[in-house]
mmCIF file of C-alpha atoms in Angstrom:
data_model
loop_
_atom_site.group_PDB
_atom_site.id
_atom_site.type_symbol
_atom_site.label_atom_id
_atom_site.label_comp_id
_atom_site.label_asym_id
_atom_site.label_seq_id
_atom_site.Cartn_x
_atom_site.Cartn_y
_atom_site.Cartn_z
ATOM 1 C CA SER N 1 16.022 -29.548 -23.003
ATOM 2 C CA THR N 2 13.257 -28.943 -20.468
ATOM 3 C CA TRP N 3 13.331 -29.680 -16.739
ATOM 4 C CA GLY N 4 11.134 -32.715 -17.424
ATOM 5 C CA ASP N 5 13.658 -34.041 -19.973
ATOM 6 C CA ASN N 6 16.441 -33.739 -17.416
ATOM 7 C CA LEU N 7 14.425 -35.571 -14.788
ATOM 8 C CA ILE N 8 13.207 -38.436 -16.957
ATOM 9 C CA HIS N 9 15.923 -39.143 -19.476
ATOM 10 C CA LYS N 10 19.191 -38.385 -17.734
ATOM 11 C CA PRO N 11 20.733 -40.521 -14.996
ATOM 12 C CA LEU N 12 20.283 -38.944 -11.575
ATOM 13 C CA GLY N 13 23.622 -37.732 -10.323
ATOM 14 C CA MET N 14 24.297 -35.979 -7.030
ATOM 15 C CA ASP N 15 23.549 -32.544 -8.528
ATOM 16 C CA GLN N 16 20.285 -33.662 -10.091
ATOM 17 C CA GLU N 17 19.128 -35.334 -6.887
ATOM 18 C CA LEU N 18 19.783 -32.099 -5.014
ATOM 19 C CA ILE N 19 17.793 -30.170 -7.619
ATOM 20 C CA ASN N 20 14.909 -32.627 -7.387
ATOM 21 C CA ARG N 21 14.894 -32.552 -3.630
ATOM 22 C CA GLU N 22 14.943 -28.742 -3.576
ATOM 23 C CA TYR N 23 12.067 -28.674 -6.086
ATOM 24 C CA ILE N 24 10.025 -31.069 -3.927
ATOM 25 C CA ASN N 25 10.735 -29.194 -0.696
ATOM 26 C CA LYS N 26 10.139 -25.689 -2.019
ATOM 27 C CA LYS N 27 7.364 -26.166 -4.552
ATOM 28 C CA ILE N 28 5.544 -29.460 -4.166
ATOM 29 C CA ASN N 29 5.488 -30.040 -0.400
ATOM 30 C CA PRO N 30 4.039 -26.644 0.637
ATOM 31 C CA LEU N 31 1.052 -27.200 -1.648
ATOM 32 C CA LEU N 32 0.588 -30.841 -0.632
ATOM 33 C CA GLU N 33 0.786 -29.853 3.020
ATOM 34 C CA LYS N 34 -2.206 -27.506 2.726
ATOM 35 C CA MET N 35 -4.162 -30.073 0.722
ATOM 36 C CA VAL N 36 -3.485 -32.995 3.089
ATOM 37 C CA VAL N 37 -4.358 -30.950 6.180
ATOM 38 C CA ASP N 38 -7.739 -29.945 4.687
ATOM 39 C CA LEU N 39 -8.346 -33.561 3.634
ATOM 40 C CA LEU N 40 -7.676 -34.902 7.126
ATOM 41 C CA ILE N 41 -9.866 -32.250 8.726
ATOM 42 C CA SER N 42 -12.789 -32.679 6.293
ATOM 43 C CA LYS N 43 -12.415 -36.466 5.748
ATOM 44 C CA PRO N 44 -14.650 -36.450 2.624
ATOM 45 C CA ASP N 45 -16.186 -39.706 1.400
ATOM 46 C CA ASP N 46 -15.551 -38.715 -2.219
ATOM 47 C CA ILE N 47 -11.911 -37.640 -2.192
ATOM 48 C CA VAL N 48 -11.727 -37.079 -5.957
ATOM 49 C CA ASP N 49 -14.621 -34.591 -6.076
ATOM 50 C CA PHE N 50 -13.306 -32.899 -2.947
ATOM 51 C CA LEU N 51 -9.852 -32.392 -4.501
ATOM 52 C CA VAL N 52 -11.282 -31.174 -7.826
ATOM 53 C CA ASP N 53 -13.373 -28.617 -5.954
ATOM 54 C CA TRP N 54 -10.459 -27.798 -3.657
ATOM 55 C CA PHE N 55 -8.203 -26.834 -6.587
ATOM 56 C CA ASN N 56 -10.943 -25.079 -8.556
ATOM 57 C CA THR N 57 -12.041 -22.832 -5.685
ATOM 58 C CA ARG N 58 -8.480 -22.043 -4.585
ATOM 59 C CA ARG N 59 -6.775 -21.775 -7.965
ATOM 60 C CA ASP N 60 -6.231 -18.013 -7.975
ATOM 61 C CA SER N 61 -5.433 -17.696 -4.268
ATOM 62 C CA LEU N 62 -2.964 -20.611 -4.417
ATOM 63 C CA LYS N 63 -1.142 -19.146 -7.430
ATOM 64 C CA LYS N 64 -0.936 -15.811 -5.626
ATOM 65 C CA GLU N 65 0.253 -17.394 -2.365
ATOM 66 C CA PHE N 66 2.951 -19.478 -4.070
ATOM 67 C CA GLY N 67 4.038 -16.688 -6.391
ATOM 68 C CA ILE N 68 3.087 -18.443 -9.621
ATOM 69 C CA VAL N 69 2.846 -16.037 -12.539
ATOM 70 C CA THR N 70 1.627 -17.308 -15.917
ATOM 71 C CA LYS N 71 2.832 -15.242 -18.839
ATOM 72 C CA GLU N 72 0.227 -14.528 -21.464
ATOM 73 C CA SER N 73 0.826 -16.220 -24.793
ATOM 74 C CA PRO N 74 1.445 -13.813 -27.670
ATOM 75 C CA VAL N 75 -0.956 -14.390 -30.580
ATOM 76 C CA LYS N 76 0.257 -13.652 -34.106
ATOM 77 C CA ARG N 77 -2.345 -13.361 -36.851
ATOM 78 C CA LYS N 78 -1.553 -14.056 -40.466
ATOM 79 C CA ASP N 79 -2.419 -11.508 -43.126
ATOM 80 C CA SER N 80 -5.990 -11.691 -44.322
ATOM 81 C CA HIS N 81 -4.880 -12.826 -47.781
ATOM 82 C CA ASP N 82 -3.126 -15.822 -46.201
ATOM 83 C CA ASP N 83 -4.992 -18.522 -44.297
ATOM 84 C CA ASP N 84 -8.075 -17.425 -42.351
ATOM 85 C CA GLU N 85 -6.900 -19.377 -39.292
ATOM 86 C CA ASP N 86 -4.945 -17.755 -36.485
ATOM 87 C CA GLU N 87 -1.449 -18.947 -35.726
ATOM 88 C CA VAL N 88 -0.864 -19.309 -31.985
ATOM 89 C CA GLU N 89 2.629 -19.734 -30.614
ATOM 90 C CA ASP N 90 3.307 -22.445 -28.061
ATOM 91 C CA LEU N 91 2.359 -21.430 -24.553
ATOM 92 C CA PRO N 92 5.424 -20.831 -22.372
ATOM 93 C CA MET N 93 5.877 -22.843 -19.213
ATOM 94 C CA PRO N 94 4.543 -21.139 -16.059
ATOM 95 C CA VAL N 95 7.239 -19.102 -14.348
ATOM 96 C CA VAL N 96 7.509 -19.763 -10.648
ATOM 97 C CA ALA N 97 8.855 -16.893 -8.616
ATOM 98 C CA LYS N 98 11.833 -17.766 -6.479
ATOM 99 C CA ARG N 99 10.997 -18.118 -2.828
ATOM 100 C CA GLY N 100 13.148 -18.352 0.236
ATOM 101 C CA PRO N 101 13.586 -21.603 2.126
ATOM 102 C CA ARG N 102 10.483 -22.760 3.942
ATOM 103 C CA ASN N 103 10.545 -24.115 7.459
ATOM 104 C CA SER N 104 7.523 -26.377 6.948
ATOM 105 C CA VAL N 105 8.310 -29.402 4.801
ATOM 106 C CA SER N 106 5.804 -32.191 4.279
ATOM 107 C CA ALA N 107 6.462 -35.854 4.961
ATOM 108 C CA GLU N 108 9.987 -36.321 6.219
ATOM 109 C CA ALA N 109 12.088 -37.796 3.424
ATOM 110 C CA TYR N 110 14.993 -40.126 4.070
ATOM 111 C CA GLY N 111 17.754 -40.903 1.591
ATOM 112 C CA ILE N 112 21.353 -40.157 0.725
ATOM 113 C CA PHE N 113 21.240 -36.687 2.275
ATOM 114 C CA ASN N 114 19.013 -37.478 5.251
ATOM 115 C CA LYS N 115 19.934 -40.834 6.723
ATOM 116 C CA LYS N 116 17.311 -42.343 9.012
ATOM 117 C CA GLN N 117 18.943 -43.244 12.297
ATOM 118 C CA ALA N 118 18.023 -46.353 14.255
ATOM 119 C CA TYR N 119 15.583 -45.382 16.991
ATOM 120 C CA VAL N 120 16.920 -45.746 20.520
ATOM 121 C CA ALA N 121 13.992 -46.147 22.895
ATOM 122 C CA LYS N 122 13.938 -43.728 25.803
ATOM 123 C CA VAL N 123 12.348 -44.447 29.146
ATOM 124 C CA ILE N 124 10.594 -41.835 31.285
ATOM 125 C CA GLN N 125 10.147 -43.152 34.784
ATOM 126 C CA LYS N 126 6.517 -43.504 35.864
ATOM 127 C CA GLY N 127 4.398 -45.439 38.308
ATOM 128 C CA GLU N 128 2.314 -48.513 37.535
ATOM 129 C CA ASP N 129 -0.895 -46.471 37.720
ATOM 130 C CA GLN N 130 0.392 -44.104 35.033
ATOM 131 C CA LYS N 131 1.407 -47.039 32.838
ATOM 132 C CA ARG N 132 -2.023 -48.625 33.241
ATOM 133 C CA ARG N 133 -3.791 -45.399 32.263
ATOM 134 C CA ILE N 134 -1.543 -44.948 29.211
ATOM 135 C CA ARG N 135 -2.205 -48.533 28.062
ATOM 136 C CA GLU N 136 -5.945 -47.967 28.371
ATOM 137 C CA ARG N 137 -5.779 -44.786 26.290
ATOM 138 C CA LEU N 138 -3.580 -46.411 23.638
ATOM 139 C CA GLU N 139 -6.262 -49.062 23.165
ATOM 140 C CA GLN N 140 -8.801 -46.292 22.495
ATOM 141 C CA ALA N 141 -6.668 -44.106 20.186
ATOM 142 C CA PHE N 142 -6.779 -45.314 16.551
ATOM 143 C CA MET N 143 -3.284 -43.933 15.928
ATOM 144 C CA PHE N 144 -1.794 -46.853 17.906
ATOM 145 C CA ASN N 145 -3.908 -49.727 16.540
ATOM 146 C CA ALA N 146 -1.017 -51.097 14.475
ATOM 147 C CA LEU N 147 1.347 -51.569 17.422
ATOM 148 C CA ASP N 148 2.145 -55.005 18.774
ATOM 149 C CA GLU N 149 2.627 -55.571 22.509
ATOM 150 C CA ARG N 150 6.372 -54.905 22.411
ATOM 151 C CA GLU N 151 5.897 -51.643 20.504
ATOM 152 C CA LYS N 152 3.106 -50.513 22.831
ATOM 153 C CA GLU N 153 5.404 -51.039 25.792
ATOM 154 C CA ILE N 154 8.062 -48.848 24.138
ATOM 155 C CA VAL N 155 5.480 -46.109 23.616
ATOM 156 C CA VAL N 156 4.204 -46.450 27.199
ATOM 157 C CA ASN N 157 7.752 -45.994 28.517
ATOM 158 C CA ALA N 158 8.429 -43.019 26.224
ATOM 159 C CA MET N 159 5.228 -41.099 27.024
ATOM 160 C CA GLU N 160 5.254 -38.227 29.468
ATOM 161 C CA GLU N 161 2.294 -37.068 31.555
ATOM 162 C CA ARG N 162 1.507 -33.360 31.220
ATOM 163 C CA ARG N 163 -1.148 -31.349 33.068
ATOM 164 C CA PHE N 164 -2.871 -28.231 31.744
ATOM 165 C CA ASN N 165 -5.307 -25.795 33.324
ATOM 166 C CA ALA N 166 -8.636 -24.719 31.825
ATOM 167 C CA GLY N 167 -8.059 -21.961 29.243
ATOM 168 C CA GLU N 168 -4.436 -22.954 28.651
ATOM 169 C CA THR N 169 -3.237 -23.436 25.059
ATOM 170 C CA VAL N 170 -1.616 -26.821 24.403
ATOM 171 C CA ILE N 171 -0.634 -26.244 20.762
ATOM 172 C CA LYS N 172 -0.974 -23.159 18.571
ATOM 173 C CA GLN N 173 -1.623 -23.073 14.836
ATOM 174 C CA GLY N 174 1.463 -22.163 12.812
ATOM 175 C CA GLU N 175 3.997 -23.109 15.471
ATOM 176 C CA ASP N 176 6.457 -25.966 15.182
ATOM 177 C CA GLY N 177 5.461 -29.190 16.873
ATOM 178 C CA ASP N 178 7.555 -31.998 18.323
ATOM 179 C CA HIS N 179 4.907 -33.996 20.227
ATOM 180 C CA LEU N 180 1.526 -35.600 19.736
ATOM 181 C CA TYR N 181 -0.882 -35.850 22.656
ATOM 182 C CA VAL N 182 -3.323 -38.464 23.916
ATOM 183 C CA VAL N 183 -6.090 -37.198 26.207
ATOM 184 C CA ASP N 184 -6.313 -39.006 29.552
ATOM 185 C CA SER N 185 -8.861 -36.711 31.210
ATOM 186 C CA GLY N 186 -10.557 -33.392 30.522
ATOM 187 C CA GLN N 187 -11.892 -31.732 27.363
ATOM 188 C CA LEU N 188 -10.031 -29.606 24.829
ATOM 189 C CA ASP N 189 -11.447 -27.436 22.039
ATOM 190 C CA CYS N 190 -9.900 -27.360 18.570
ATOM 191 C CA TYR N 191 -9.886 -24.153 16.481
ATOM 192 C CA ARG N 192 -8.513 -23.382 13.034
ATOM 193 C CA GLN N 193 -7.981 -20.141 11.133
ATOM 194 C CA PHE N 194 -8.573 -20.891 7.446
ATOM 195 C CA SER N 195 -7.276 -17.560 6.099
ATOM 196 C CA LYS N 196 -5.423 -14.552 7.473
ATOM 197 C CA ASN N 197 -8.466 -12.302 7.415
ATOM 198 C CA GLU N 198 -10.851 -14.754 9.096
ATOM 199 C CA GLN N 199 -11.524 -15.422 12.739
ATOM 200 C CA GLN N 200 -10.522 -18.876 13.918
ATOM 201 C CA LYS N 201 -13.372 -21.394 13.733
ATOM 202 C CA PHE N 202 -14.327 -24.045 16.256
ATOM 203 C CA LEU N 203 -13.904 -27.549 14.798
ATOM 204 C CA LYS N 204 -14.432 -30.092 17.577
ATOM 205 C CA THR N 205 -13.892 -31.019 21.223
ATOM 206 C CA TYR N 206 -11.375 -33.722 22.143
ATOM 207 C CA GLY N 207 -12.053 -36.079 25.045
ATOM 208 C CA PRO N 208 -10.391 -39.023 26.821
ATOM 209 C CA GLY N 209 -8.874 -41.600 24.466
ATOM 210 C CA GLU N 210 -8.529 -39.215 21.523
ATOM 211 C CA SER N 211 -5.214 -37.996 20.121
ATOM 212 C CA PHE N 212 -4.090 -34.856 18.340
ATOM 213 C CA GLY N 213 -0.926 -33.192 17.075
ATOM 214 C CA GLU N 214 0.145 -36.025 14.762
ATOM 215 C CA LEU N 215 -0.049 -33.916 11.575
ATOM 216 C CA ALA N 216 3.004 -31.880 12.523
ATOM 217 C CA LEU N 217 4.949 -35.125 13.003
ATOM 218 C CA LEU N 218 3.576 -36.991 9.977
ATOM 219 C CA TYR N 219 4.281 -34.155 7.537
ATOM 220 C CA ASN N 220 7.031 -32.252 9.356
ATOM 221 C CA ALA N 221 4.742 -29.225 9.141
ATOM 222 C CA PRO N 222 3.652 -26.413 11.472
ATOM 223 C CA ARG N 223 0.664 -27.027 13.721
ATOM 224 C CA ALA N 224 -2.530 -27.128 11.634
ATOM 225 C CA ALA N 225 -4.833 -25.992 14.445
ATOM 226 C CA THR N 226 -4.966 -24.522 17.940
ATOM 227 C CA ILE N 227 -5.975 -26.689 20.908
ATOM 228 C CA ILE N 228 -7.225 -24.952 24.084
ATOM 229 C CA CYS N 229 -8.212 -26.694 27.319
ATOM 230 C CA LYS N 230 -11.922 -26.420 27.972
ATOM 231 C CA SER N 231 -11.343 -27.880 31.442
ATOM 232 C CA ASP N 232 -8.366 -28.935 33.524
ATOM 233 C CA SER N 233 -6.778 -31.738 31.494
ATOM 234 C CA VAL N 234 -4.227 -34.511 31.789
ATOM 235 C CA LEU N 235 -2.454 -35.496 28.571
ATOM 236 C CA PHE N 236 0.181 -38.030 27.622
ATOM 237 C CA ALA N 237 2.817 -36.589 25.257
ATOM 238 C CA LEU N 238 4.834 -38.624 22.752
ATOM 239 C CA ASP N 239 7.948 -37.144 21.133
ATOM 240 C CA ARG N 240 8.705 -37.030 17.404
ATOM 241 C CA GLU N 241 11.538 -39.591 17.551
ATOM 242 C CA CYS N 242 9.392 -42.295 19.132
ATOM 243 C CA PHE N 243 6.477 -41.497 16.820
ATOM 244 C CA ASN N 244 8.645 -41.793 13.692
ATOM 245 C CA GLY N 245 10.659 -44.747 14.970
ATOM 246 C CA ILE N 246 7.771 -46.848 16.288
ATOM 247 C CA VAL N 247 4.248 -45.625 15.519
ATOM 248 C CA LYS N 248 4.610 -44.490 11.903
ATOM 249 C CA ASP N 249 6.789 -47.448 10.908
ATOM 250 C CA ALA N 250 4.403 -49.906 12.590
ATOM 251 C CA ALA N 251 1.409 -48.456 10.728
ATOM 252 C CA SER N 252 3.275 -48.799 7.440
ATOM 253 C CA LYS N 253 4.336 -52.385 8.165
ATOM 254 C CA LYS N 254 0.815 -53.314 9.261
ATOM 255 C CA ARG N 255 -0.647 -51.957 6.031
ATOM 256 C CA GLU N 256 1.862 -53.866 3.886
ATOM 257 C CA LYS N 257 1.214 -57.084 5.810
ATOM 258 C CA TYR N 258 -2.582 -56.879 5.647
ATOM 259 C CA GLU N 259 -2.721 -55.665 2.046
ATOM 260 C CA GLY N 260 -0.891 -58.834 1.039
ATOM 261 C CA PHE N 261 -3.332 -60.874 3.117
ATOM 262 C CA LEU N 262 -6.420 -59.111 1.688
ATOM 263 C CA ALA N 263 -5.151 -59.681 -1.860
ATOM 264 C CA ARG N 264 -5.864 -63.399 -1.324
ATOM 265 C CA VAL N 265 -9.486 -62.848 -0.209
ATOM 266 C CA ASP N 266 -11.840 -63.608 -3.112
ATOM 267 C CA LEU N 267 -14.634 -61.441 -1.702
ATOM 268 C CA LEU N 268 -12.463 -58.328 -2.016
ATOM 269 C CA GLN N 269 -11.063 -58.866 -5.498
ATOM 270 C CA ALA N 270 -13.427 -56.269 -7.016
ATOM 271 C CA MET N 271 -11.964 -53.565 -4.777
ATOM 272 C CA ASP N 272 -9.189 -51.299 -5.961
ATOM 273 C CA ALA N 273 -5.882 -50.812 -4.145
ATOM 274 C CA TYR N 274 -7.089 -47.676 -2.348
ATOM 275 C CA GLU N 275 -10.166 -49.433 -0.930
ATOM 276 C CA LYS N 276 -8.100 -52.409 0.192
ATOM 277 C CA SER N 277 -5.604 -50.120 1.920
ATOM 278 C CA ASN N 278 -8.486 -48.519 3.853
ATOM 279 C CA ILE N 279 -9.619 -51.958 5.009
ATOM 280 C CA ALA N 280 -6.031 -52.843 5.941
ATOM 281 C CA ASP N 281 -5.826 -49.716 8.121
ATOM 282 C CA ALA N 282 -9.128 -50.591 9.827
ATOM 283 C CA LEU N 283 -8.222 -54.199 10.698
ATOM 284 C CA LYS N 284 -7.560 -54.863 14.363
ATOM 285 C CA PRO N 285 -6.178 -58.228 15.515
ATOM 286 C CA GLU N 286 -8.038 -60.210 18.186
ATOM 287 C CA LYS N 287 -6.742 -63.393 19.790
ATOM 288 C CA PHE N 288 -8.893 -66.395 20.723
ATOM 289 C CA LYS N 289 -7.941 -69.433 22.790
ATOM 290 C CA GLN N 290 -8.622 -72.991 21.704
ATOM 291 C CA GLY N 291 -12.302 -73.825 22.281
ATOM 292 C CA GLU N 292 -13.335 -70.160 22.612
ATOM 293 C CA PHE N 293 -16.397 -68.933 20.686
ATOM 294 C CA VAL N 294 -15.622 -66.238 18.127
ATOM 295 C CA VAL N 295 -19.308 -65.827 17.206
ATOM 296 C CA LYS N 296 -22.448 -67.609 18.429
ATOM 297 C CA GLN N 297 -25.410 -68.719 16.353
ATOM 298 C CA GLY N 298 -28.350 -66.354 16.806
ATOM 299 C CA ASP N 299 -26.303 -63.379 18.054
ATOM 300 C CA VAL N 300 -26.462 -60.011 16.321
ATOM 301 C CA GLY N 301 -23.316 -59.525 14.228
ATOM 302 C CA ASP N 302 -21.533 -56.323 13.333
ATOM 303 C CA THR N 303 -18.029 -57.657 12.666
ATOM 304 C CA PHE N 304 -16.437 -59.413 9.690
ATOM 305 C CA PHE N 305 -13.532 -61.763 10.505
ATOM 306 C CA PHE N 306 -10.425 -62.894 8.611
ATOM 307 C CA ILE N 307 -8.274 -65.683 10.010
ATOM 308 C CA GLU N 308 -4.681 -64.480 10.098
ATOM 309 C CA GLU N 309 -3.259 -67.454 11.998
ATOM 310 C CA GLY N 310 -4.703 -70.727 13.300
ATOM 311 C CA GLU N 311 -7.854 -72.688 12.501
ATOM 312 C CA ALA N 312 -11.537 -72.588 13.446
ATOM 313 C CA VAL N 313 -14.574 -74.819 13.131
ATOM 314 C CA ALA N 314 -18.183 -73.874 12.315
ATOM 315 C CA THR N 315 -21.031 -75.676 14.097
ATOM 316 C CA LYS N 316 -24.746 -75.216 13.509
ATOM 317 C CA ALA N 317 -27.970 -76.319 15.175
ATOM 318 C CA MET N 318 -30.186 -77.326 12.256
ATOM 319 C CA LYS N 319 -33.340 -77.009 14.373
ATOM 320 C CA PRO N 320 -34.047 -75.171 17.649
ATOM 321 C CA GLY N 321 -33.001 -77.303 20.598
ATOM 322 C CA GLU N 322 -30.808 -79.657 18.576
ATOM 323 C CA VAL N 323 -27.140 -80.205 19.362
ATOM 324 C CA PRO N 324 -24.953 -78.208 16.923
ATOM 325 C CA ILE N 325 -23.056 -80.288 14.396
ATOM 326 C CA GLU N 326 -19.828 -79.441 12.595
ATOM 327 C CA VAL N 327 -20.493 -77.963 9.158
ATOM 328 C CA TYR N 328 -17.206 -76.388 8.088
ATOM 329 C CA GLN N 329 -13.551 -75.915 8.969
ATOM 330 C CA TYR N 330 -11.652 -72.657 8.482
ATOM 331 C CA LYS N 331 -7.911 -72.157 8.034
ATOM 332 C CA ALA N 332 -5.590 -69.158 7.756
ATOM 333 C CA GLY N 333 -6.692 -66.913 4.884
ATOM 334 C CA ASP N 334 -10.397 -67.819 5.238
ATOM 335 C CA TYR N 335 -13.059 -65.367 6.337
ATOM 336 C CA PHE N 336 -16.503 -65.530 7.957
ATOM 337 C CA GLY N 337 -19.205 -63.299 9.419
ATOM 338 C CA GLU N 338 -20.033 -61.535 6.166
ATOM 339 C CA LEU N 339 -23.633 -62.836 5.952
ATOM 340 C CA ALA N 340 -24.702 -60.963 9.081
ATOM 341 C CA LEU N 341 -23.441 -57.749 7.511
ATOM 342 C CA LEU N 342 -24.551 -58.309 3.891
ATOM 343 C CA LYS N 343 -28.055 -59.561 4.714
ATOM 344 C CA ASN N 344 -28.628 -57.905 8.096
ATOM 345 C CA VAL N 345 -29.400 -61.246 9.777
ATOM 346 C CA THR N 346 -28.254 -62.853 13.014
ATOM 347 C CA ARG N 347 -25.263 -65.173 13.082
ATOM 348 C CA GLN N 348 -26.078 -68.363 11.181
ATOM 349 C CA ALA N 349 -23.540 -70.609 12.922
ATOM 350 C CA ASN N 350 -21.094 -70.877 15.789
ATOM 351 C CA ILE N 351 -17.437 -70.275 14.997
ATOM 352 C CA ILE N 352 -15.086 -71.823 17.524
ATOM 353 C CA ALA N 353 -11.309 -71.485 17.666
ATOM 354 C CA LYS N 354 -9.781 -74.886 16.977
ATOM 355 C CA VAL N 355 -6.214 -73.837 17.782
ATOM 356 C CA LYS N 356 -4.938 -70.542 19.114
ATOM 357 C CA GLN N 357 -5.590 -67.923 16.457
ATOM 358 C CA SER N 358 -5.856 -64.241 15.685
#
């Protein structure tokens, strides 16, 4: 039987699970790591076309790098007095050269052989000014959008302030990484070497509120780029344990929560699961007190709202100068604000929080 038969048809025992895990770690993850890193750097709008082109242009170099050798299929011709057609034997499966263990393994996997331990929050002593600055930067860095107030406080306590001089290297491509960094002040240039024979290329400059270094933690991989201080810089560092225990788990839980919520929104039913997951990642909760205006009639609108909790009321002035009257009531699961985006018009009504909501 083939490897595929073993994997699909036979119950997974301890030995088979070890074989599968070794196959994933040695053959699948190294390739996925390169692909995911290039995806996150390029951020293409059309991911499918990007990946098709990515594999087509790198096919030969990838096979060479990963030691994949495809044996040519022997072709046996029948005698001319037999059939005119050629008889071609079945193509053999590609033979993958054995490779030594690899230090870089994508996406940390937890299971029978790698139990995930409960995260024990650590606290690095810091002053109130440091805590305030960290909170401000967390609000700016998209990586921490999914955290609730309790989780943000854990991250604030776990972060460590680090200072670097202009010209100093913070992280170096190819090295192991155990921290991600959030920029508090200064500017840092990002460079990446795409192949061994090329010079490293400048990609972007990081500034206050931006974060970097998460790829090494997300995919348990070596650093994907080199970051060098363009000026004296102050950074806040977050260790791998806190990132995995709080930030990554929170992002996953947020996505699951909001995907379930978005599935009930009629306006989004034509979207596929991938598109809905992108919206779920982009959602950011805002809280409004009872009687507070969420939007005002006549204002320019650039935001689309879903009610997660609470209720709201819509009021509208039918003519200029008239007192607004109630025209609609919203409850959890409803949405509003889409007209300003779809038709590029000003807000058509006031939306006022009826009870505390987010």
